[in-house]
Amino acid sequence: MKARTFRRHVRESFKSLGRNGWMTFASVSAVTVTLLLVGVFFVIMMNLNKVATTIEEDVEIRVHVDVAANDKDKEVLERRINQISGIKNVTYSSKEQELASLIESLGDEGEAFQLFEQDNPLNDVFVVKTKNPTDTMKVAKQIEKLDYVATVKYGQGKVEKLFSFIKVSRNVGLILIVGLLFTAMFLISNTIKITIMARKREIEIMRLVGATNGFIRWPFFLEGLWLGILGAVVPIAVVSAAYYYAYDFINDKLKDHFIKLLEFNPFVYQLSAILIIMGAAIGIWGSLMSVRKFLKV
């Protein structure tokens, strides 16, 4: 396509937006509201995913070694644990280390447990991490069957509920985002359809003088593109500003829980790029669908 022809298509697409002012406003508003909701859901989903990943990474299996096991038995047990599929690493913690950790975690109240330093009732422990956190339950059941294993603890019941909640949250968020995107595509498609109907006579004249199908379609294609990009401007500004203030506030509240939101930079810039691409994509898609369905060329 020649540069002159392309400039002509760009001018025509902007003229069409101006001629159909109210429909343009309605479409941009619809895309704005949709992408604003998408942006909010995306921020929540991505941060929920980060928090979920952090929690998943903290999930571990604590294998309490039978008190009857000697050093050789422990070496054999460690080797057999490492042979299980899906194991990331195995760390040994002696009963002395376990008692010291318990005392430290309880603070002032832990001083009472210093009485057990001479006659330690705790077990030696193997701390096991899996490559995939969702394999924790399966691996734990395999470890339970090994010799010299007294008990296996990994937060039974709570871990299963946590992984189930995380999975449902991710799926629901994805479905909502996809649904909103299709709504925006439908609205833009209707706008382009009305534009085509309003310019039906002009299109017929263009066809009579020999205009190609591509020549007729290009202005509508660009019109959808502009509608999508314009609709992304306000959501980017609103979501970025809201996240800027929410980032410091929420991180300050969660600092004692070792949970942090995604860093403002580069997350907001990545989100902005995604919203612009989404806006352009749904604009182009809506335009192409309406042109293919309602423009018989």
PDB file of C-alpha atoms in Angstrom:
ATOM      1  CA  MET A   1       0.000   0.000   0.000  1.00  0.00           C
ATOM      2  CA  LYS A   2       1.276   3.452  -0.924  1.00  0.00           C
ATOM      3  CA  ALA A   3       1.893   5.978   1.861  1.00  0.00           C
ATOM      4  CA  ARG A   4      -0.539   8.411   0.206  1.00  0.00           C
ATOM      5  CA  THR A   5      -3.302   5.801   0.198  1.00  0.00           C
ATOM      6  CA  PHE A   6      -2.620   4.897   3.826  1.00  0.00           C
ATOM      7  CA  ARG A   7      -2.799   8.587   4.864  1.00  0.00           C
ATOM      8  CA  ARG A   8      -6.141   8.795   3.075  1.00  0.00           C
ATOM      9  CA  HIS A   9      -7.443   5.790   5.059  1.00  0.00           C
ATOM     10  CA  VAL A  10      -6.246   7.356   8.330  1.00  0.00           C
ATOM     11  CA  ARG A  11      -8.033  10.638   7.508  1.00  0.00           C
ATOM     12  CA  GLU A  12     -11.225   8.801   6.580  1.00  0.00           C
ATOM     13  CA  SER A  13     -11.156   6.773   9.804  1.00  0.00           C
ATOM     14  CA  PHE A  14     -10.866   9.949  11.920  1.00  0.00           C
ATOM     15  CA  LYS A  15     -13.594  11.676   9.876  1.00  0.00           C
ATOM     16  CA  SER A  16     -15.869   8.712  10.486  1.00  0.00           C
ATOM     17  CA  LEU A  17     -15.241   8.925  14.237  1.00  0.00           C
ATOM     18  CA  GLY A  18     -16.193  12.615  14.110  1.00  0.00           C
ATOM     19  CA  ARG A  19     -19.308  12.091  11.960  1.00  0.00           C
ATOM     20  CA  ASN A  20     -20.589   9.380  14.291  1.00  0.00           C
ATOM     21  CA  GLY A  21     -19.766  11.325  17.446  1.00  0.00           C
ATOM     22  CA  TRP A  22     -22.327   9.808  19.781  1.00  0.00           C
ATOM     23  CA  MET A  23     -21.625   6.270  18.660  1.00  0.00           C
ATOM     24  CA  THR A  24     -17.908   6.932  18.984  1.00  0.00           C
ATOM     25  CA  PHE A  25     -18.452   8.255  22.503  1.00  0.00           C
ATOM     26  CA  ALA A  26     -20.627   5.254  23.383  1.00  0.00           C
ATOM     27  CA  SER A  27     -18.067   2.771  22.040  1.00  0.00           C
ATOM     28  CA  VAL A  28     -15.086   4.450  23.699  1.00  0.00           C
ATOM     29  CA  SER A  29     -17.054   4.638  26.959  1.00  0.00           C
ATOM     30  CA  ALA A  30     -17.949   0.957  26.719  1.00  0.00           C
ATOM     31  CA  VAL A  31     -14.352  -0.006  26.039  1.00  0.00           C
ATOM     32  CA  THR A  32     -13.197   2.297  28.857  1.00  0.00           C
ATOM     33  CA  VAL A  33     -15.534   0.716  31.401  1.00  0.00           C
ATOM     34  CA  THR A  34     -14.680  -2.770  30.188  1.00  0.00           C
ATOM     35  CA  LEU A  35     -10.912  -2.241  30.234  1.00  0.00           C
ATOM     36  CA  LEU A  36     -11.165  -0.491  33.597  1.00  0.00           C
ATOM     37  CA  LEU A  37     -12.809  -3.608  35.024  1.00  0.00           C
ATOM     38  CA  VAL A  38     -10.300  -5.800  33.196  1.00  0.00           C
ATOM     39  CA  GLY A  39      -7.458  -3.696  34.607  1.00  0.00           C
ATOM     40  CA  VAL A  40      -8.786  -3.960  38.158  1.00  0.00           C
ATOM     41  CA  PHE A  41      -9.351  -7.714  37.837  1.00  0.00           C
ATOM     42  CA  PHE A  42      -5.909  -8.100  36.276  1.00  0.00           C
ATOM     43  CA  VAL A  43      -4.230  -6.223  39.154  1.00  0.00           C
ATOM     44  CA  ILE A  44      -6.109  -8.348  41.697  1.00  0.00           C
ATOM     45  CA  MET A  45      -5.381 -11.583  39.834  1.00  0.00           C
ATOM     46  CA  MET A  46      -1.663 -10.904  39.343  1.00  0.00           C
ATOM     47  CA  ASN A  47      -1.156  -9.904  42.982  1.00  0.00           C
ATOM     48  CA  LEU A  48      -3.273 -12.803  44.186  1.00  0.00           C
ATOM     49  CA  ASN A  49      -1.130 -15.052  42.024  1.00  0.00           C
ATOM     50  CA  LYS A  50       2.035 -13.558  43.574  1.00  0.00           C
ATOM     51  CA  VAL A  51       0.700 -14.034  47.102  1.00  0.00           C
ATOM     52  CA  ALA A  52      -0.431 -17.566  46.205  1.00  0.00           C
ATOM     53  CA  THR A  53       2.998 -18.376  44.766  1.00  0.00           C
ATOM     54  CA  THR A  54       4.671 -17.031  47.914  1.00  0.00           C
ATOM     55  CA  ILE A  55       2.412 -19.166  50.105  1.00  0.00           C
ATOM     56  CA  GLU A  56       2.903 -22.210  47.861  1.00  0.00           C
ATOM     57  CA  GLU A  57       6.676 -21.837  48.100  1.00  0.00           C
ATOM     58  CA  ASP A  58       6.410 -21.848  51.903  1.00  0.00           C
ATOM     59  CA  VAL A  59       4.563 -25.164  51.920  1.00  0.00           C
ATOM     60  CA  GLU A  60       6.881 -27.883  53.160  1.00  0.00           C
ATOM     61  CA  ILE A  61       6.747 -31.432  54.448  1.00  0.00           C
ATOM     62  CA  ARG A  62       8.192 -32.072  57.910  1.00  0.00           C
ATOM     63  CA  VAL A  63       9.242 -35.679  58.309  1.00  0.00           C
ATOM     64  CA  HIS A  64       9.702 -36.593  61.982  1.00  0.00           C
ATOM     65  CA  VAL A  65      12.275 -39.371  62.314  1.00  0.00           C
ATOM     66  CA  ASP A  66      11.594 -42.306  64.638  1.00  0.00           C
ATOM     67  CA  VAL A  67      13.679 -42.021  67.854  1.00  0.00           C
ATOM     68  CA  ALA A  68      14.870 -45.602  67.272  1.00  0.00           C
ATOM     69  CA  ALA A  69      16.727 -44.609  64.097  1.00  0.00           C
ATOM     70  CA  ASN A  70      20.523 -44.390  64.310  1.00  0.00           C
ATOM     71  CA  ASP A  71      22.762 -42.237  62.102  1.00  0.00           C
ATOM     72  CA  LYS A  72      22.972 -44.898  59.378  1.00  0.00           C
ATOM     73  CA  ASP A  73      19.190 -45.327  59.368  1.00  0.00           C
ATOM     74  CA  LYS A  74      18.789 -41.568  58.942  1.00  0.00           C
ATOM     75  CA  GLU A  75      21.195 -41.544  56.000  1.00  0.00           C
ATOM     76  CA  VAL A  76      19.229 -44.339  54.334  1.00  0.00           C
ATOM     77  CA  LEU A  77      15.943 -42.537  54.989  1.00  0.00           C
ATOM     78  CA  GLU A  78      17.276 -39.288  53.517  1.00  0.00           C
ATOM     79  CA  ARG A  79      18.481 -41.114  50.432  1.00  0.00           C
ATOM     80  CA  ARG A  80      15.124 -42.835  49.929  1.00  0.00           C
ATOM     81  CA  ILE A  81      13.265 -39.538  50.313  1.00  0.00           C
ATOM     82  CA  ASN A  82      15.473 -37.972  47.648  1.00  0.00           C
ATOM     83  CA  GLN A  83      14.641 -40.862  45.316  1.00  0.00           C
ATOM     84  CA  ILE A  84      10.946 -39.957  45.325  1.00  0.00           C
ATOM     85  CA  SER A  85       9.823 -38.205  42.120  1.00  0.00           C
ATOM     86  CA  GLY A  86       9.100 -34.490  42.486  1.00  0.00           C
ATOM     87  CA  ILE A  87      11.490 -33.759  45.366  1.00  0.00           C
ATOM     88  CA  LYS A  88      13.244 -30.388  45.152  1.00  0.00           C
ATOM     89  CA  ASN A  89      15.449 -30.591  48.228  1.00  0.00           C
ATOM     90  CA  VAL A  90      15.714 -32.293  51.621  1.00  0.00           C
ATOM     91  CA  THR A  91      17.165 -30.503  54.661  1.00  0.00           C
ATOM     92  CA  TYR A  92      18.085 -32.249  57.901  1.00  0.00           C
ATOM     93  CA  SER A  93      17.257 -30.564  61.207  1.00  0.00           C
ATOM     94  CA  SER A  94      18.429 -32.221  64.428  1.00  0.00           C
ATOM     95  CA  LYS A  95      16.246 -32.285  67.510  1.00  0.00           C
ATOM     96  CA  GLU A  96      18.603 -29.745  69.104  1.00  0.00           C
ATOM     97  CA  GLN A  97      18.032 -27.375  66.178  1.00  0.00           C
ATOM     98  CA  GLU A  98      14.284 -27.995  66.410  1.00  0.00           C
ATOM     99  CA  LEU A  99      14.236 -27.090  70.105  1.00  0.00           C
ATOM    100  CA  ALA A 100      16.320 -23.950  69.509  1.00  0.00           C
ATOM    101  CA  SER A 101      13.964 -22.909  66.713  1.00  0.00           C
ATOM    102  CA  LEU A 102      10.924 -23.505  68.931  1.00  0.00           C
ATOM    103  CA  ILE A 103      12.385 -21.419  71.775  1.00  0.00           C
ATOM    104  CA  GLU A 104      13.251 -18.588  69.395  1.00  0.00           C
ATOM    105  CA  SER A 105       9.804 -18.575  67.767  1.00  0.00           C
ATOM    106  CA  LEU A 106       8.037 -18.295  71.151  1.00  0.00           C
ATOM    107  CA  GLY A 107      10.128 -15.341  72.323  1.00  0.00           C
ATOM    108  CA  ASP A 108       9.971 -14.736  76.069  1.00  0.00           C
ATOM    109  CA  GLU A 109       7.534 -17.611  76.525  1.00  0.00           C
ATOM    110  CA  GLY A 110      10.055 -19.963  74.939  1.00  0.00           C
ATOM    111  CA  GLU A 111      12.440 -19.651  77.883  1.00  0.00           C
ATOM    112  CA  ALA A 112      10.373 -22.253  79.722  1.00  0.00           C
ATOM    113  CA  PHE A 113      11.394 -24.855  77.112  1.00  0.00           C
ATOM    114  CA  GLN A 114      15.085 -24.393  77.917  1.00  0.00           C
ATOM    115  CA  LEU A 115      14.490 -26.953  80.688  1.00  0.00           C
ATOM    116  CA  PHE A 116      14.291 -29.637  77.959  1.00  0.00           C
ATOM    117  CA  GLU A 117      17.767 -28.945  76.591  1.00  0.00           C
ATOM    118  CA  GLN A 118      19.234 -31.796  78.660  1.00  0.00           C
ATOM    119  CA  ASP A 119      16.380 -34.218  77.975  1.00  0.00           C
ATOM    120  CA  ASN A 120      15.084 -33.177  74.539  1.00  0.00           C
ATOM    121  CA  PRO A 121      11.711 -34.876  73.735  1.00  0.00           C
ATOM    122  CA  LEU A 122      11.623 -33.660  70.111  1.00  0.00           C
ATOM    123  CA  ASN A 123      12.386 -35.719  67.019  1.00  0.00           C
ATOM    124  CA  ASP A 124      15.018 -35.166  64.371  1.00  0.00           C
ATOM    125  CA  VAL A 125      13.315 -33.778  61.262  1.00  0.00           C
ATOM    126  CA  PHE A 126      13.779 -33.841  57.508  1.00  0.00           C
ATOM    127  CA  VAL A 127      12.295 -30.723  55.889  1.00  0.00           C
ATOM    128  CA  VAL A 128      11.187 -31.623  52.362  1.00  0.00           C
ATOM    129  CA  LYS A 129      10.342 -29.215  49.527  1.00  0.00           C
ATOM    130  CA  THR A 130       8.654 -30.389  46.321  1.00  0.00           C
ATOM    131  CA  LYS A 131       9.324 -28.994  42.857  1.00  0.00           C
ATOM    132  CA  ASN A 132       5.609 -28.427  42.365  1.00  0.00           C
ATOM    133  CA  PRO A 133       3.793 -27.349  45.559  1.00  0.00           C
ATOM    134  CA  THR A 134       0.622 -29.149  44.446  1.00  0.00           C
ATOM    135  CA  ASP A 135       2.533 -32.454  44.680  1.00  0.00           C
ATOM    136  CA  THR A 136       2.982 -31.967  48.430  1.00  0.00           C
ATOM    137  CA  MET A 137       0.129 -34.270  49.438  1.00  0.00           C
ATOM    138  CA  LYS A 138       1.154 -37.053  47.042  1.00  0.00           C
ATOM    139  CA  VAL A 139       4.809 -36.941  48.128  1.00  0.00           C
ATOM    140  CA  ALA A 140       3.847 -36.852  51.818  1.00  0.00           C
ATOM    141  CA  LYS A 141       1.834 -40.049  51.432  1.00  0.00           C
ATOM    142  CA  GLN A 142       4.809 -41.797  49.817  1.00  0.00           C
ATOM    143  CA  ILE A 143       7.152 -40.659  52.607  1.00  0.00           C
ATOM    144  CA  GLU A 144       4.754 -41.993  55.264  1.00  0.00           C
ATOM    145  CA  LYS A 145       5.365 -45.517  53.965  1.00  0.00           C
ATOM    146  CA  LEU A 146       9.143 -45.369  54.500  1.00  0.00           C
ATOM    147  CA  ASP A 147      10.905 -47.058  57.417  1.00  0.00           C
ATOM    148  CA  TYR A 148      11.828 -45.003  60.491  1.00  0.00           C
ATOM    149  CA  VAL A 149       9.247 -42.312  59.738  1.00  0.00           C
ATOM    150  CA  ALA A 150       7.362 -41.419  62.918  1.00  0.00           C
ATOM    151  CA  THR A 151       4.992 -38.760  61.535  1.00  0.00           C
ATOM    152  CA  VAL A 152       4.637 -36.607  58.439  1.00  0.00           C
ATOM    153  CA  LYS A 153       3.215 -33.091  58.752  1.00  0.00           C
ATOM    154  CA  TYR A 154       2.480 -30.595  55.991  1.00  0.00           C
ATOM    155  CA  GLY A 155      -0.644 -28.784  57.192  1.00  0.00           C
ATOM    156  CA  GLN A 156      -3.051 -31.580  56.311  1.00  0.00           C
ATOM    157  CA  GLY A 157      -6.497 -30.284  55.407  1.00  0.00           C
ATOM    158  CA  LYS A 158      -5.440 -26.631  55.272  1.00  0.00           C
ATOM    159  CA  VAL A 159      -3.025 -27.129  52.350  1.00  0.00           C
ATOM    160  CA  GLU A 160      -5.666 -28.910  50.247  1.00  0.00           C
ATOM    161  CA  LYS A 161      -8.171 -26.111  50.898  1.00  0.00           C
ATOM    162  CA  LEU A 162      -5.536 -23.466  50.088  1.00  0.00           C
ATOM    163  CA  PHE A 163      -4.630 -25.009  46.730  1.00  0.00           C
ATOM    164  CA  SER A 164      -8.320 -25.474  45.893  1.00  0.00           C
ATOM    165  CA  PHE A 165      -9.084 -21.824  46.707  1.00  0.00           C
ATOM    166  CA  ILE A 166      -6.116 -20.607  44.638  1.00  0.00           C
ATOM    167  CA  LYS A 167      -7.190 -22.698  41.646  1.00  0.00           C
ATOM    168  CA  VAL A 168     -10.816 -21.506  41.796  1.00  0.00           C
ATOM    169  CA  SER A 169      -9.757 -17.855  42.197  1.00  0.00           C
ATOM    170  CA  ARG A 170      -7.469 -18.005  39.166  1.00  0.00           C
ATOM    171  CA  ASN A 171     -10.121 -19.691  37.002  1.00  0.00           C
ATOM    172  CA  VAL A 172     -12.918 -17.310  38.019  1.00  0.00           C
ATOM    173  CA  GLY A 173     -10.733 -14.266  37.376  1.00  0.00           C
ATOM    174  CA  LEU A 174      -9.743 -15.561  33.938  1.00  0.00           C
ATOM    175  CA  ILE A 175     -13.379 -16.255  32.985  1.00  0.00           C
ATOM    176  CA  LEU A 176     -14.469 -12.759  34.081  1.00  0.00           C
ATOM    177  CA  ILE A 177     -11.693 -11.081  32.070  1.00  0.00           C
ATOM    178  CA  VAL A 178     -12.491 -13.099  28.937  1.00  0.00           C
ATOM    179  CA  GLY A 179     -16.210 -12.307  29.335  1.00  0.00           C
ATOM    180  CA  LEU A 180     -15.514  -8.574  29.645  1.00  0.00           C
ATOM    181  CA  LEU A 181     -13.277  -8.595  26.573  1.00  0.00           C
ATOM    182  CA  PHE A 182     -15.949 -10.267  24.462  1.00  0.00           C
ATOM    183  CA  THR A 183     -18.483  -7.693  25.675  1.00  0.00           C
ATOM    184  CA  ALA A 184     -16.229  -4.866  24.479  1.00  0.00           C
ATOM    185  CA  MET A 185     -15.684  -6.610  21.130  1.00  0.00           C
ATOM    186  CA  PHE A 186     -19.441  -6.929  20.658  1.00  0.00           C
ATOM    187  CA  LEU A 187     -20.015  -3.229  21.383  1.00  0.00           C
ATOM    188  CA  ILE A 188     -17.312  -2.081  18.958  1.00  0.00           C
ATOM    189  CA  SER A 189     -18.636  -4.475  16.327  1.00  0.00           C
ATOM    190  CA  ASN A 190     -22.083  -2.894  16.621  1.00  0.00           C
ATOM    191  CA  THR A 191     -20.618   0.608  16.322  1.00  0.00           C
ATOM    192  CA  ILE A 192     -18.766  -0.281  13.122  1.00  0.00           C
ATOM    193  CA  LYS A 193     -21.905  -1.948  11.766  1.00  0.00           C
ATOM    194  CA  ILE A 194     -23.931   1.246  12.266  1.00  0.00           C
ATOM    195  CA  THR A 195     -21.155   3.243  10.589  1.00  0.00           C
ATOM    196  CA  ILE A 196     -21.207   0.906   7.598  1.00  0.00           C
ATOM    197  CA  MET A 197     -24.982   1.193   7.271  1.00  0.00           C
ATOM    198  CA  ALA A 198     -24.777   4.983   7.487  1.00  0.00           C
ATOM    199  CA  ARG A 199     -22.184   5.039   4.706  1.00  0.00           C
ATOM    200  CA  LYS A 200     -23.871   2.428   2.542  1.00  0.00           C
ATOM    201  CA  ARG A 201     -24.434   4.813  -0.377  1.00  0.00           C
ATOM    202  CA  GLU A 202     -20.827   6.045  -0.241  1.00  0.00           C
ATOM    203  CA  ILE A 203     -19.580   2.467  -0.252  1.00  0.00           C
ATOM    204  CA  GLU A 204     -21.748   1.601  -3.261  1.00  0.00           C
ATOM    205  CA  ILE A 205     -20.326   4.557  -5.183  1.00  0.00           C
ATOM    206  CA  MET A 206     -16.777   3.488  -4.288  1.00  0.00           C
ATOM    207  CA  ARG A 207     -17.528  -0.001  -5.595  1.00  0.00           C
ATOM    208  CA  LEU A 208     -18.991   1.385  -8.833  1.00  0.00           C
ATOM    209  CA  VAL A 209     -15.820   3.369  -9.553  1.00  0.00           C
ATOM    210  CA  GLY A 210     -13.704   0.281  -9.039  1.00  0.00           C
ATOM    211  CA  ALA A 211     -12.536   0.468  -5.404  1.00  0.00           C
ATOM    212  CA  THR A 212     -11.100  -2.826  -4.167  1.00  0.00           C
ATOM    213  CA  ASN A 213     -12.425  -4.670  -1.131  1.00  0.00           C
ATOM    214  CA  GLY A 214      -9.279  -3.840   0.817  1.00  0.00           C
ATOM    215  CA  PHE A 215      -9.563  -0.140  -0.044  1.00  0.00           C
ATOM    216  CA  ILE A 216     -13.085  -0.071   1.397  1.00  0.00           C
ATOM    217  CA  ARG A 217     -12.257  -2.100   4.490  1.00  0.00           C
ATOM    218  CA  TRP A 218      -9.131  -0.228   5.643  1.00  0.00           C
ATOM    219  CA  PRO A 219     -10.883   2.874   7.128  1.00  0.00           C
ATOM    220  CA  PHE A 220     -13.177   0.629   9.187  1.00  0.00           C
ATOM    221  CA  PHE A 221     -10.201  -1.419  10.334  1.00  0.00           C
ATOM    222  CA  LEU A 222      -8.415   1.752  11.512  1.00  0.00           C
ATOM    223  CA  GLU A 223     -11.591   3.101  13.098  1.00  0.00           C
ATOM    224  CA  GLY A 224     -11.832   0.013  15.307  1.00  0.00           C
ATOM    225  CA  LEU A 225      -8.156   0.406  16.191  1.00  0.00           C
ATOM    226  CA  TRP A 226      -8.632   4.045  17.313  1.00  0.00           C
ATOM    227  CA  LEU A 227     -11.733   3.168  19.326  1.00  0.00           C
ATOM    228  CA  GLY A 228      -9.839   0.461  21.202  1.00  0.00           C
ATOM    229  CA  ILE A 229      -6.776   2.609  21.905  1.00  0.00           C
ATOM    230  CA  LEU A 230      -8.848   5.625  23.023  1.00  0.00           C
ATOM    231  CA  GLY A 231     -10.826   3.334  25.304  1.00  0.00           C
ATOM    232  CA  ALA A 232      -7.602   2.200  27.008  1.00  0.00           C
ATOM    233  CA  VAL A 233      -6.359   5.699  27.970  1.00  0.00           C
ATOM    234  CA  VAL A 234      -8.612   6.354  30.983  1.00  0.00           C
ATOM    235  CA  PRO A 235      -8.292   2.818  32.467  1.00  0.00           C
ATOM    236  CA  ILE A 236      -4.495   3.100  32.313  1.00  0.00           C
ATOM    237  CA  ALA A 237      -4.550   6.443  34.129  1.00  0.00           C
ATOM    238  CA  VAL A 238      -7.069   5.361  36.773  1.00  0.00           C
ATOM    239  CA  VAL A 239      -5.560   1.927  37.504  1.00  0.00           C
ATOM    240  CA  SER A 240      -2.001   3.322  37.593  1.00  0.00           C
ATOM    241  CA  ALA A 241      -2.945   6.114  40.008  1.00  0.00           C
ATOM    242  CA  ALA A 242      -4.946   3.772  42.248  1.00  0.00           C
ATOM    243  CA  TYR A 243      -2.157   1.192  42.345  1.00  0.00           C
ATOM    244  CA  TYR A 244       0.422   3.866  43.136  1.00  0.00           C
ATOM    245  CA  TYR A 245      -1.413   4.789  46.363  1.00  0.00           C
ATOM    246  CA  ALA A 246      -2.541   1.240  47.178  1.00  0.00           C
ATOM    247  CA  TYR A 247       0.978  -0.181  46.797  1.00  0.00           C
ATOM    248  CA  ASP A 248       2.524   1.675  49.768  1.00  0.00           C
ATOM    249  CA  PHE A 249      -0.602   1.450  51.917  1.00  0.00           C
ATOM    250  CA  ILE A 250      -1.159  -2.311  51.521  1.00  0.00           C
ATOM    251  CA  ASN A 251       2.526  -3.235  51.710  1.00  0.00           C
ATOM    252  CA  ASP A 252       2.791  -1.282  54.973  1.00  0.00           C
ATOM    253  CA  LYS A 253      -0.147  -3.244  56.390  1.00  0.00           C
ATOM    254  CA  LEU A 254       1.250  -6.606  55.254  1.00  0.00           C
ATOM    255  CA  LYS A 255       4.914  -6.063  56.104  1.00  0.00           C
ATOM    256  CA  ASP A 256       4.656  -8.273  59.204  1.00  0.00           C
ATOM    257  CA  HIS A 257       3.200 -11.122  57.130  1.00  0.00           C
ATOM    258  CA  PHE A 258       6.083 -11.273  54.640  1.00  0.00           C
ATOM    259  CA  ILE A 259       3.637 -10.662  51.783  1.00  0.00           C
ATOM    260  CA  LYS A 260       4.237  -7.894  49.256  1.00  0.00           C
ATOM    261  CA  LEU A 261       2.406  -6.631  46.198  1.00  0.00           C
ATOM    262  CA  LEU A 262       4.073  -6.626  42.801  1.00  0.00           C
ATOM    263  CA  GLU A 263       6.564  -3.761  42.444  1.00  0.00           C
ATOM    264  CA  PHE A 264       4.941  -0.617  41.002  1.00  0.00           C
ATOM    265  CA  ASN A 265       7.698  -0.413  38.417  1.00  0.00           C
ATOM    266  CA  PRO A 266       7.693  -2.344  36.081  1.00  0.00           C
ATOM    267  CA  PHE A 267       4.236  -3.851  36.826  1.00  0.00           C
ATOM    268  CA  VAL A 268       2.220  -0.709  36.003  1.00  0.00           C
ATOM    269  CA  TYR A 269       4.113  -0.155  32.747  1.00  0.00           C
ATOM    270  CA  GLN A 270       3.560  -3.775  31.775  1.00  0.00           C
ATOM    271  CA  LEU A 271      -0.117  -3.453  32.665  1.00  0.00           C
ATOM    272  CA  SER A 272      -0.388  -0.269  30.561  1.00  0.00           C
ATOM    273  CA  ALA A 273       1.109  -2.030  27.555  1.00  0.00           C
ATOM    274  CA  ILE A 274      -1.278  -4.960  28.042  1.00  0.00           C
ATOM    275  CA  LEU A 275      -4.335  -2.668  28.234  1.00  0.00           C
ATOM    276  CA  ILE A 276      -3.300  -0.793  25.082  1.00  0.00           C
ATOM    277  CA  ILE A 277      -2.751  -4.073  23.241  1.00  0.00           C
ATOM    278  CA  MET A 278      -6.076  -5.405  24.529  1.00  0.00           C
ATOM    279  CA  GLY A 279      -7.844  -2.202  23.489  1.00  0.00           C
ATOM    280  CA  ALA A 280      -6.309  -2.293  20.017  1.00  0.00           C
ATOM    281  CA  ALA A 281      -7.021  -6.020  19.658  1.00  0.00           C
ATOM    282  CA  ILE A 282     -10.689  -5.839  20.639  1.00  0.00           C
ATOM    283  CA  GLY A 283     -11.126  -2.750  18.447  1.00  0.00           C
ATOM    284  CA  ILE A 284      -9.597  -4.473  15.413  1.00  0.00           C
ATOM    285  CA  TRP A 285     -11.449  -7.720  16.100  1.00  0.00           C
ATOM    286  CA  GLY A 286     -14.806  -5.956  16.496  1.00  0.00           C
ATOM    287  CA  SER A 287     -14.189  -4.020  13.292  1.00  0.00           C
ATOM    288  CA  LEU A 288     -13.190  -7.089  11.290  1.00  0.00           C
ATOM    289  CA  MET A 289     -16.195  -9.065  12.510  1.00  0.00           C
ATOM    290  CA  SER A 290     -18.663  -6.330  11.588  1.00  0.00           C
ATOM    291  CA  VAL A 291     -17.043  -5.709   8.201  1.00  0.00           C
ATOM    292  CA  ARG A 292     -17.037  -9.399   7.345  1.00  0.00           C
ATOM    293  CA  LYS A 293     -20.632  -9.898   8.452  1.00  0.00           C
ATOM    294  CA  PHE A 294     -22.341  -6.701   7.315  1.00  0.00           C
ATOM    295  CA  LEU A 295     -20.205  -5.299   4.509  1.00  0.00           C
ATOM    296  CA  LYS A 296     -20.933  -7.414   1.458  1.00  0.00           C
ATOM    297  CA  VAL A 297     -17.910  -6.695  -0.654  1.00  0.00           C
TER     298      VAL A 297
END
